[in-house]
Amino acid sequence: MAKMATGSREEALDIVQESMLKLVQRYGGRDESEWQPLFYRILQSKIRDWYRRSRVRNRWRVWFSGDVDDDVIEPHLRHGVETQTPQPDQHLGGVQLAAQLEGALQQLPLRQQQAFLLRAWEGMDVKQTATAMGCSAGSVKTHYSRAVHRMRELLGHCWEEER
């Protein structure tokens, strides 16, 4: 089940191992007849967590590519996470891009920073972000859109080199 969900044997094994550990830690004292349904419930939860983490990891690549609308972003996120180890030159490029990304983030106004990090990095939806920021959904959309456009301006040259 986990392998089909993730498409990766290694990821699936990690998820199953985490699920088994949680089952033993939290429910080891329960009757054995309860273990199977509990295990599958935990497994499903871990798979959902894996999808959330994958979405967050992939958002950095996707938000540069076009519209900030979730309907446009979501199809790109379904392609999965790259699991191969990068070559040294690719790793260095990633480190440099991360430093440039951090520098660009620091140039954003605070509310744009918050909206960008909560939406793009933490993977929150508009409503969750609005609650976290204590503002309306419309404000979140405005701050996030402005942040994305500003980040593209600041990092456009970096992104073009990577493409």
XYZ file of N, CA and C in Angstrom:
489
model
N 0.829 -1.188 0.000
C 0.000 0.000 0.000
C 0.876 1.257 0.000
N 1.870 1.285 0.857
C 2.749 2.453 0.938
C 3.584 2.598 -0.332
N 4.026 1.476 -0.900
C 4.827 1.533 -2.125
C 4.005 2.066 -3.284
N 2.764 1.652 -3.378
C 1.898 2.161 -4.447
C 1.631 3.649 -4.254
N 1.483 4.057 -3.020
C 1.184 5.463 -2.745
C 2.373 6.370 -3.041
N 3.583 5.892 -2.725
C 4.768 6.733 -2.875
C 5.507 6.509 -4.179
N 5.397 5.311 -4.733
C 6.144 4.980 -5.936
C 7.607 4.691 -5.661
N 7.961 4.573 -4.404
C 9.354 4.349 -4.028
C 9.429 3.287 -2.938
N 10.207 2.264 -3.179
C 10.357 1.195 -2.196
C 10.962 1.724 -0.894
N 11.982 2.567 -1.021
C 12.669 3.092 0.167
C 11.753 3.971 1.002
N 11.010 4.853 0.329
C 10.070 5.710 1.046
C 9.000 4.861 1.732
N 8.510 3.855 1.018
C 7.471 2.982 1.569
C 7.981 2.245 2.809
N 9.196 1.747 2.743
C 9.758 1.043 3.901
C 9.886 1.980 5.103
N 10.300 3.205 4.863
C 10.383 4.184 5.953
C 9.011 4.438 6.576
N 8.023 4.599 5.740
C 6.666 4.869 6.222
C 6.137 3.692 7.033
N 6.337 2.471 6.530
C 5.872 1.279 7.246
C 6.599 1.139 8.580
N 7.900 1.401 8.573
C 8.670 1.307 9.817
C 8.166 2.335 10.845
N 7.961 3.561 10.420
C 7.438 4.586 11.330
C 6.068 4.190 11.860
N 5.241 3.621 11.004
C 3.900 3.199 11.411
C 3.964 2.082 12.439
N 4.827 1.119 12.212
C 4.964 0.008 13.157
C 5.470 0.499 14.510
N 6.446 1.400 14.481
C 6.968 1.940 15.734
C 5.894 2.686 16.509
N 5.102 3.477 15.814
C 4.039 4.223 16.477
C 2.999 3.267 17.046
N 2.671 2.209 16.321
C 1.718 1.217 16.801
C 2.215 0.593 18.103
N 3.461 0.185 18.137
C 4.029 -0.451 19.323
C 4.091 0.535 20.490
N 4.541 1.768 20.208
C 4.677 2.760 21.264
C 3.333 3.147 21.876
N 2.342 3.344 21.057
C 1.068 3.873 21.552
C 0.022 2.806 21.871
N 0.072 1.690 21.161
C -1.010 0.723 21.290
C -0.527 -0.685 21.619
N 0.716 -0.838 22.013
C 1.264 -2.163 22.333
C 0.515 -2.882 23.434
N -0.084 -2.136 24.339
C -0.819 -2.738 25.444
C -2.245 -3.148 25.105
N -2.705 -2.806 23.941
C -4.072 -3.154 23.542
C -4.141 -4.602 23.087
N -5.354 -5.099 22.987
C -5.596 -6.463 22.534
C -5.105 -6.631 21.089
N -4.545 -7.785 20.791
C -3.988 -8.044 19.451
C -5.022 -7.908 18.342
N -6.269 -8.163 18.626
C -7.313 -8.060 17.599
C -7.503 -6.612 17.133
N -7.062 -5.648 17.916
C -7.174 -4.232 17.558
C -5.990 -3.731 16.730
N -4.911 -4.488 16.707
C -3.685 -4.008 16.080
C -3.818 -3.748 14.587
N -4.437 -4.662 13.854
C -4.500 -4.505 12.402
C -5.236 -3.226 11.998
N -6.446 -2.979 12.481
C -7.092 -1.723 12.069
C -6.322 -0.488 12.538
N -5.743 -0.560 13.718
C -4.947 0.563 14.206
C -3.736 0.799 13.321
N -3.076 -0.284 12.923
C -1.900 -0.157 12.065
C -2.258 0.526 10.746
N -3.339 0.100 10.114
C -3.717 0.685 8.833
C -4.149 2.138 8.970
N -4.748 2.459 10.073
C -5.095 3.861 10.313
C -3.830 4.705 10.458
N -2.869 4.199 11.206
C -1.590 4.892 11.367
C -0.870 4.985 10.027
N -0.865 3.891 9.275
C -0.205 3.870 7.963
C -0.801 4.926 7.041
N -2.120 5.012 6.987
C -2.761 6.009 6.142
C -2.379 7.425 6.577
N -2.297 7.625 7.863
C -1.890 8.929 8.375
C -0.456 9.260 7.957
N 0.424 8.295 8.051
C 1.824 8.500 7.655
C 1.945 8.753 6.153
N 1.141 8.095 5.361
C 1.152 8.316 3.911
C 0.686 9.741 3.601
N -0.369 10.191 4.282
C -0.836 11.577 4.087
C 0.254 12.567 4.495
N 0.941 12.282 5.597
C 2.046 13.146 6.031
C 3.139 13.184 4.967
N 3.426 12.036 4.360
C 4.448 11.968 3.310
C 4.041 12.843 2.127
N 2.769 12.778 1.732
C 2.287 13.618 0.631
C 2.431 15.090 0.967
N 2.104 15.467 2.186
C 2.239 16.872 2.584
C 3.691 17.318 2.494
N 4.598 16.507 3.028
C 6.023 16.856 2.961
C 6.506 16.924 1.522
N 6.054 16.013 0.687
C 6.443 16.014 -0.728
C 5.958 17.281 -1.404
N 4.741 17.694 -1.096
C 4.190 18.903 -1.695
C 5.035 20.114 -1.295
N 5.411 20.174 -0.053
C 6.225 21.293 0.413
C 7.576 21.298 -0.287
N 8.206 20.139 -0.386
C 9.508 20.057 -1.058
C 9.425 20.494 -2.511
N 8.351 20.134 -3.168
C 8.222 20.431 -4.590
C 7.734 21.843 -4.886
N 7.136 22.510 -3.918
C 6.607 23.854 -4.161
C 7.694 24.816 -4.608
N 8.895 24.675 -4.089
C 9.960 25.617 -4.444
C 10.242 25.579 -5.935
N 10.198 24.417 -6.540
C 10.437 24.322 -7.973
C 9.269 24.869 -8.769
N 8.073 24.645 -8.277
C 6.881 24.931 -9.054
C 6.495 26.402 -9.045
N 6.626 27.086 -7.922
C 6.067 28.437 -7.844
C 6.749 29.395 -8.795
N 7.971 29.086 -9.246
C 8.656 29.920 -10.220
C 8.046 29.789 -11.608
N 7.396 28.674 -11.886
C 7.055 28.324 -13.255
C 5.833 29.022 -13.831
N 5.024 29.663 -13.031
C 3.857 30.281 -13.639
C 2.942 30.906 -12.635
N 1.651 30.727 -12.884
C 0.615 31.327 -12.059
C 0.717 30.889 -10.610
N 0.260 31.721 -9.702
C 0.269 31.382 -8.290
C -1.016 30.688 -7.882
N -1.930 30.491 -8.796
C -3.203 29.849 -8.508
C -2.975 28.381 -8.177
N -3.565 27.884 -7.095
C -3.401 26.493 -6.681
C -3.864 25.513 -7.747
N -4.863 25.886 -8.567
C -5.324 24.996 -9.617
C -4.236 24.770 -10.654
N -3.354 25.727 -10.811
C -2.247 25.592 -11.752
C -1.095 24.851 -11.088
N -0.844 25.126 -9.824
C 0.289 24.528 -9.125
C 0.062 23.051 -8.842
N -1.118 22.681 -8.366
C -1.375 21.314 -7.914
C -1.003 20.222 -8.931
N -1.358 20.331 -10.219
C -0.988 19.256 -11.140
C 0.521 19.028 -11.214
N 1.311 20.090 -11.066
C 2.755 19.948 -11.114
C 3.281 19.214 -9.890
N 2.576 19.287 -8.784
C 3.047 18.690 -7.538
C 2.861 17.188 -7.512
N 2.053 16.679 -8.383
C 1.759 15.247 -8.373
C 2.855 14.405 -9.012
N 3.909 15.027 -9.522
C 4.947 14.288 -10.218
C 5.886 13.543 -9.279
N 5.857 13.837 -8.002
C 6.669 13.106 -7.044
C 7.950 13.824 -6.688
N 8.680 13.207 -5.773
C 9.901 13.787 -5.244
C 11.098 13.076 -5.850
N 12.091 13.836 -6.215
C 13.311 13.268 -6.753
C 14.086 12.617 -5.620
N 14.462 11.335 -5.790
C 15.130 10.621 -4.701
C 16.597 10.333 -4.995
N 17.091 10.671 -6.166
C 18.484 10.409 -6.482
C 19.374 11.466 -5.854
N 20.587 11.053 -5.495
C 21.550 11.979 -4.933
C 22.105 12.849 -6.045
N 22.113 14.174 -5.862
C 22.607 15.053 -6.926
C 24.125 14.957 -7.077
N 24.584 15.290 -8.262
C 26.009 15.359 -8.523
C 26.575 16.565 -7.758
N 27.891 16.585 -7.484
C 28.464 17.697 -6.714
C 28.152 19.074 -7.299
N 28.214 19.221 -8.627
C 27.928 20.530 -9.212
C 26.458 20.910 -9.047
N 25.576 19.908 -9.108
C 24.154 20.175 -8.880
C 23.912 20.551 -7.418
N 24.601 19.866 -6.511
C 24.461 20.159 -5.079
C 24.910 21.584 -4.787
N 26.052 21.990 -5.346
C 26.563 23.337 -5.144
C 25.577 24.370 -5.687
N 25.023 24.091 -6.863
C 24.030 24.997 -7.435
C 22.817 25.124 -6.532
N 22.397 24.014 -5.925
C 21.272 24.036 -5.000
C 21.570 24.842 -3.753
N 22.788 24.720 -3.243
C 23.201 25.480 -2.062
C 23.214 26.972 -2.383
N 23.743 27.318 -3.544
C 23.791 28.721 -3.941
C 22.390 29.280 -4.149
N 21.526 28.499 -4.781
C 20.154 28.933 -4.999
C 19.435 29.116 -3.665
N 19.671 28.216 -2.716
C 19.046 28.333 -1.394
C 19.487 29.622 -0.705
N 20.761 29.967 -0.819
C 21.263 31.209 -0.211
C 20.614 32.424 -0.871
N 20.473 32.393 -2.190
C 19.832 33.497 -2.900
C 18.349 33.584 -2.534
N 17.719 32.442 -2.378
C 16.324 32.401 -1.983
C 16.141 33.022 -0.601
N 16.997 32.664 0.327
C 16.916 33.228 1.676
C 17.131 34.738 1.647
N 18.083 35.194 0.861
C 18.320 36.628 0.739
C 17.121 37.354 0.165
N 16.486 36.762 -0.830
C 15.299 37.377 -1.433
C 14.143 37.405 -0.434
N 13.985 36.342 0.318
C 12.926 36.306 1.330
C 13.095 37.416 2.352
N 14.327 37.697 2.716
C 14.594 38.738 3.709
C 14.265 40.133 3.176
N 14.196 40.290 1.862
C 13.866 41.586 1.269
C 12.357 41.849 1.215
N 11.558 40.822 1.455
C 10.106 40.989 1.423
C 9.621 41.667 2.704
N 8.541 42.441 2.608
C 7.909 42.962 3.822
C 7.426 41.782 4.685
N 7.307 42.009 5.975
C 6.992 40.946 6.921
C 5.733 40.166 6.550
N 4.645 40.840 6.230
C 3.393 40.139 5.929
C 3.515 39.294 4.659
N 4.258 39.792 3.672
C 4.487 38.994 2.464
C 5.356 37.784 2.787
N 6.360 37.989 3.617
C 7.212 36.875 4.059
C 6.369 35.804 4.729
N 5.538 36.237 5.657
C 4.698 35.286 6.390
C 3.783 34.534 5.438
N 3.097 35.245 4.577
C 2.173 34.602 3.642
C 2.917 33.618 2.742
N 4.073 34.037 2.251
C 4.837 33.176 1.355
C 5.298 31.912 2.073
N 5.870 32.065 3.244
C 6.391 30.904 3.968
C 5.273 29.960 4.411
N 4.179 30.508 4.884
C 3.077 29.643 5.310
C 2.444 28.912 4.137
N 2.304 29.586 3.007
C 1.663 28.944 1.844
C 2.633 28.038 1.097
N 3.796 28.581 0.712
C 4.718 27.825 -0.146
C 5.554 26.830 0.641
N 5.980 27.203 1.821
C 6.901 26.336 2.571
C 6.149 25.371 3.467
N 5.191 25.875 4.236
C 4.453 25.029 5.167
C 3.290 24.303 4.506
N 2.901 24.756 3.312
C 1.849 24.067 2.567
C 0.444 24.319 3.081
N 0.250 25.405 3.812
C -1.087 25.721 4.327
C -1.971 26.257 3.203
N -3.271 26.037 3.348
C -4.194 26.633 2.377
C -4.492 28.067 2.797
N -5.282 28.754 1.996
C -5.562 30.172 2.236
C -6.239 30.368 3.591
N -7.220 29.538 3.896
C -7.958 29.680 5.153
C -7.046 29.464 6.370
N -6.217 28.419 6.326
C -5.294 28.149 7.428
C -4.300 29.295 7.592
N -3.817 29.811 6.468
C -2.868 30.918 6.508
C -3.518 32.161 7.090
N -4.754 32.417 6.702
C -5.475 33.577 7.232
C -5.635 33.469 8.746
N -5.955 32.284 9.222
C -6.085 32.072 10.662
C -4.747 32.290 11.357
N -3.684 31.735 10.785
C -2.352 31.870 11.388
C -1.883 33.323 11.402
N -2.210 34.067 10.363
C -1.758 35.451 10.262
C -2.728 36.433 10.915
N -3.924 35.976 11.255
C -4.912 36.849 11.865
C -5.449 37.899 10.909
N -5.698 37.490 9.673
C -6.231 38.420 8.673
C -7.234 37.681 7.788
N -7.779 38.365 6.814
C -8.776 37.751 5.929
C -8.099 36.913 4.836
N -8.885 36.038 4.232
C -8.385 35.222 3.121
C -7.956 36.109 1.955
N -8.685 37.187 1.717
C -8.324 38.118 0.652
C -6.967 38.750 0.879
N -6.672 39.094 2.126
C -5.360 39.662 2.456
C -4.253 38.654 2.211
N -4.517 37.400 2.571
C -3.518 36.349 2.334
C -3.237 36.240 0.847
N -4.273 36.210 0.040
C -4.096 36.096 -1.412
C -3.290 37.269 -1.961
N -3.582 38.457 -1.474
C -2.861 39.648 -1.933
C -1.395 39.588 -1.524
N -1.140 39.309 -0.249
C 0.244 39.246 0.242
C 1.027 38.149 -0.478
N 0.390 37.005 -0.654
C 1.073 35.884 -1.294
C 1.379 36.189 -2.765
N 0.423 36.750 -3.464
C 0.634 37.087 -4.869
C 1.764 38.105 -5.029
N 1.746 39.134 -4.198
C 2.807 40.139 -4.258
C 4.163 39.531 -3.925
N 4.175 38.638 -2.943
C 5.433 37.991 -2.562
C 5.986 37.142 -3.706
N 5.135 36.374 -4.336
C 5.574 35.520 -5.445
C 6.111 36.364 -6.593
N 5.404 37.420 -6.938
C 5.871 38.282 -8.023
C 7.202 38.942 -7.677
N 7.343 39.392 -6.445
C 8.603 40.020 -6.022
C 9.738 38.996 -6.013
N 9.465 37.799 -5.547
C 10.485 36.751 -5.535
C 10.927 36.412 -6.961
N 9.988 36.372 -7.875
C 10.342 36.115 -9.278
C 11.225 37.229 -9.827
N 10.923 38.474 -9.448
C 11.768 39.595 -9.873
C 13.175 39.452 -9.309
N 13.253 39.160 -8.024
C 14.547 39.077 -7.350
C 15.361 37.862 -7.783
N 14.677 36.767 -8.082
C 15.378 35.519 -8.392
C 15.243 35.095 -9.845
N 14.681 35.929 -10.663
C 14.474 35.570 -12.069
C 15.731 35.119 -12.757
N 16.839 35.821 -12.526
C 18.100 35.443 -13.175
C 18.586 34.089 -12.685
N 18.363 33.762 -11.417
C 18.767 32.459 -10.869
C 17.942 31.346 -11.498
N 16.663 31.620 -11.607
C 15.757 30.594 -12.127
C 16.040 30.322 -13.597
N 16.312 31.346 -14.380
C 16.593 31.157 -15.809
C 17.838 30.325 -16.019
N 18.865 30.509 -15.160
C 20.079 29.713 -15.271
C 19.819 28.250 -14.994
N 18.897 27.950 -14.036
C 18.593 26.573 -13.675
C 17.812 25.863 -14.761
N 16.983 26.614 -15.501
C 16.156 26.014 -16.547
C 17.046 25.668 -17.685
